[in-house]
Structures are given as C-alpha cells and as structure tokens.
Amino acid sequence: MTAACAGLDALGVARLVGYDDVQTVASACLKLAPVDPVVTTGWVLAAAPAVDALARDLSHLTDARDIPAAGAP
C-alpha cells in the first residue's frame, strides 16, 4: 500500500525489495566481519543487474503462490 501511495509500479517495488535484501546482507557483513565498506558497496553494485533481472521476471506476478521460493517463510 505504501509503495502504491508513493507511486511505485510493480517493477519498482520488486527492485526495491531486491535491493533491500542485498544491502541488508552487505550491512550485516560489516557487523560480523572485518570488511571494508567500499567492498560491500561494490557487492551491492555488482548485484544490481541480477536484482533488476529478477525484478523483471517477478513483477508481473499477482498471486503469492506463483512467487518462487527456496524455503518456507
């Protein structure tokens, strides 16, 4: 609902969710390992094409049962 109110379309929401997941992992790594923040920023940037591709592949789905998942929530 928030995304719709902000004017994001389905593709924008899918990108946002994907980016949030990637940056969450990068942020956690900074807390758990002695890694340079520039390195983790590079990981996020390197993941951008994969996030965009996944967003394009999933943004048309309207039924949660159609979303591919590797495990249970």
Backbone as numpy.savetxt, mean C-alpha at the origin, in Angstrom:
# Nx Ny Nz CAx CAy CAz Cx Cy Cz
-15.50 5.65 3.34 -16.32 6.82 3.34 -15.44 8.08 3.34
-14.40 8.03 4.15 -13.49 9.18 4.21 -12.85 9.45 2.85
-12.43 8.36 2.18 -11.81 8.51 0.87 -12.78 9.12 -0.14
-14.03 8.67 -0.11 -15.03 9.22 -1.03 -15.25 10.70 -0.74
-15.32 11.07 0.53 -15.51 12.48 0.88 -14.31 13.33 0.46
-13.13 12.70 0.44 -11.93 13.41 0.03 -11.79 13.46 -1.49
-12.70 12.79 -2.19 -12.67 12.82 -3.65 -11.79 11.76 -4.29
-11.35 10.77 -3.51 -10.52 9.72 -4.09 -11.38 8.69 -4.80
-10.92 8.27 -5.96 -11.61 7.19 -6.66 -11.06 5.86 -6.16
-11.57 4.75 -6.69 -11.16 3.42 -6.23 -9.66 3.20 -6.43
-9.12 3.66 -7.55 -7.69 3.50 -7.81 -6.86 4.27 -6.79
-7.28 5.46 -6.47 -6.57 6.27 -5.47 -6.59 5.63 -4.09
-7.72 5.05 -3.73 -7.82 4.37 -2.43 -6.91 3.14 -2.42
-6.93 2.37 -3.49 -6.07 1.18 -3.55 -4.60 1.57 -3.46
-4.20 2.63 -4.15 -2.81 3.11 -4.06 -2.47 3.54 -2.64
-3.38 4.27 -2.02 -3.16 4.76 -0.66 -2.97 3.61 0.31
-3.80 2.59 0.21 -3.69 1.43 1.10 -2.37 0.70 0.86
-2.01 0.51 -0.41 -0.74 -0.15 -0.72 0.46 0.62 -0.22
0.47 1.92 -0.47 1.57 2.75 -0.01 1.66 2.73 1.51
0.51 2.79 2.19 0.50 2.77 3.65 1.12 1.47 4.18
0.82 0.35 3.56 1.41 -0.92 3.98 2.92 -0.91 3.79
3.38 -0.43 2.66 4.82 -0.41 2.38 5.55 0.51 3.35
5.02 1.69 3.57 5.72 2.62 4.46 5.64 2.17 5.91
4.61 1.41 6.28 4.52 0.87 7.64 5.65 -0.12 7.88
5.92 -0.98 6.91 7.02 -1.94 7.03 8.36 -1.20 7.11
8.54 -0.20 6.27 9.79 0.57 6.28 9.97 1.27 7.62
8.92 1.82 8.15 8.98 2.50 9.44 9.29 1.53 10.57
8.67 0.36 10.54 8.94 -0.64 11.56 10.39 -1.10 11.52
10.92 -1.23 10.33 12.31 -1.65 10.18 13.26 -0.65 10.85
12.94 0.62 10.74 13.78 1.64 11.37 13.79 1.49 12.89
12.70 0.99 13.44 12.61 0.82 14.89 13.28 -0.46 15.36
13.37 -1.45 14.47 13.85 -2.76 14.87 15.29 -3.06 14.46
15.80 -2.35 13.49 17.14 -2.63 12.98 17.90 -1.33 12.73
19.22 -1.40 12.84 20.01 -0.19 12.58 20.14 0.08 11.07
19.09 0.64 10.50 19.04 0.90 9.06 18.97 2.41 8.84
19.68 2.87 7.85 19.66 4.28 7.48 18.28 4.63 6.91
17.65 5.70 7.37 16.33 6.09 6.84 16.33 6.30 5.32
17.45 6.69 4.77 17.53 6.86 3.32 17.34 5.51 2.62
17.83 4.45 3.22 17.68 3.11 2.66 16.20 2.70 2.64
15.51 2.91 3.76 14.10 2.52 3.80 13.25 3.39 2.87
13.62 4.64 2.72 12.92 5.49 1.76 13.11 4.95 0.35
14.29 4.46 0.07 14.56 3.83 -1.22 13.69 2.60 -1.44
13.47 1.83 -0.39 12.59 0.66 -0.50 11.18 1.08 -0.89
10.70 2.13 -0.24 9.34 2.61 -0.54 9.26 3.08 -1.99
10.25 3.84 -2.43 10.27 4.30 -3.82 10.37 3.14 -4.80
11.18 2.15 -4.47 11.34 0.99 -5.35 10.05 0.16 -5.43
9.27 0.18 -4.38 8.02 -0.59 -4.35 6.88 0.12 -5.09
7.05 1.39 -5.40 5.96 2.17 -6.02 5.40 1.53 -7.29
6.22 1.05 -8.22 5.64 0.43 -9.41 4.80 -0.82 -9.09
5.25 -1.61 -8.12 4.48 -2.80 -7.73 3.17 -2.39 -7.05
3.21 -1.36 -6.22 1.99 -0.87 -5.57 1.01 -0.36 -6.62
1.51 0.39 -7.58 0.64 0.91 -8.65 0.01 -0.22 -9.46
0.82 -1.23 -9.79 0.29 -2.36 -10.57 -0.78 -3.11 -9.78
-0.52 -3.35 -8.51 -1.50 -4.05 -7.68 -2.77 -3.21 -7.53
-2.61 -1.92 -7.36 -3.78 -1.03 -7.25 -4.63 -1.09 -8.52
-3.98 -1.08 -9.67 -4.72 -1.18 -10.94 -5.45 -2.52 -11.05
-4.79 -3.59 -10.59 -5.39 -4.92 -10.67 -6.58 -5.10 -9.74
-6.59 -4.39 -8.62 -7.62 -4.61 -7.60 -8.68 -3.52 -7.51
-8.43 -2.36 -8.06 -9.33 -1.22 -7.84 -10.72 -1.42 -8.43
-10.88 -2.33 -9.36 -12.20 -2.56 -9.96 -13.08 -3.50 -9.14
-12.49 -4.16 -8.13 -13.26 -5.14 -7.35 -14.27 -4.43 -6.45
-15.45 -5.01 -6.36 -16.50 -4.43 -5.51 -16.98 -5.39 -4.43
-16.54 -6.65 -4.50 -16.94 -7.66 -3.51 -15.69 -8.09 -2.75
-15.70 -7.95 -1.44 -14.53 -8.27 -0.62 -14.08 -9.71 -0.81
-14.97 -10.61 -1.16 -14.60 -12.02 -1.36 -13.71 -12.20 -2.59
-13.68 -11.23 -3.48 -12.86 -11.33 -4.69 -11.43 -10.83 -4.48
-11.17 -10.19 -3.36 -9.84 -9.66 -3.08 -8.91 -10.80 -2.71
-7.81 -10.96 -3.45 -6.88 -12.05 -3.13 -6.21 -11.81 -1.78
-6.12 -12.86 -0.98 -5.48 -12.74 0.33 -4.63 -13.98 0.60
-3.48 -13.77 1.18 -2.57 -14.87 1.50 -2.91 -15.51 2.84
-3.78 -14.88 3.63 -4.13 -15.41 4.94 -5.41 -14.78 5.44
-5.84 -15.26 6.56 -7.07 -14.74 7.16 -6.77 -13.42 7.87
-7.78 -12.58 8.00 -7.56 -11.30 8.71 -7.28 -11.52 10.18
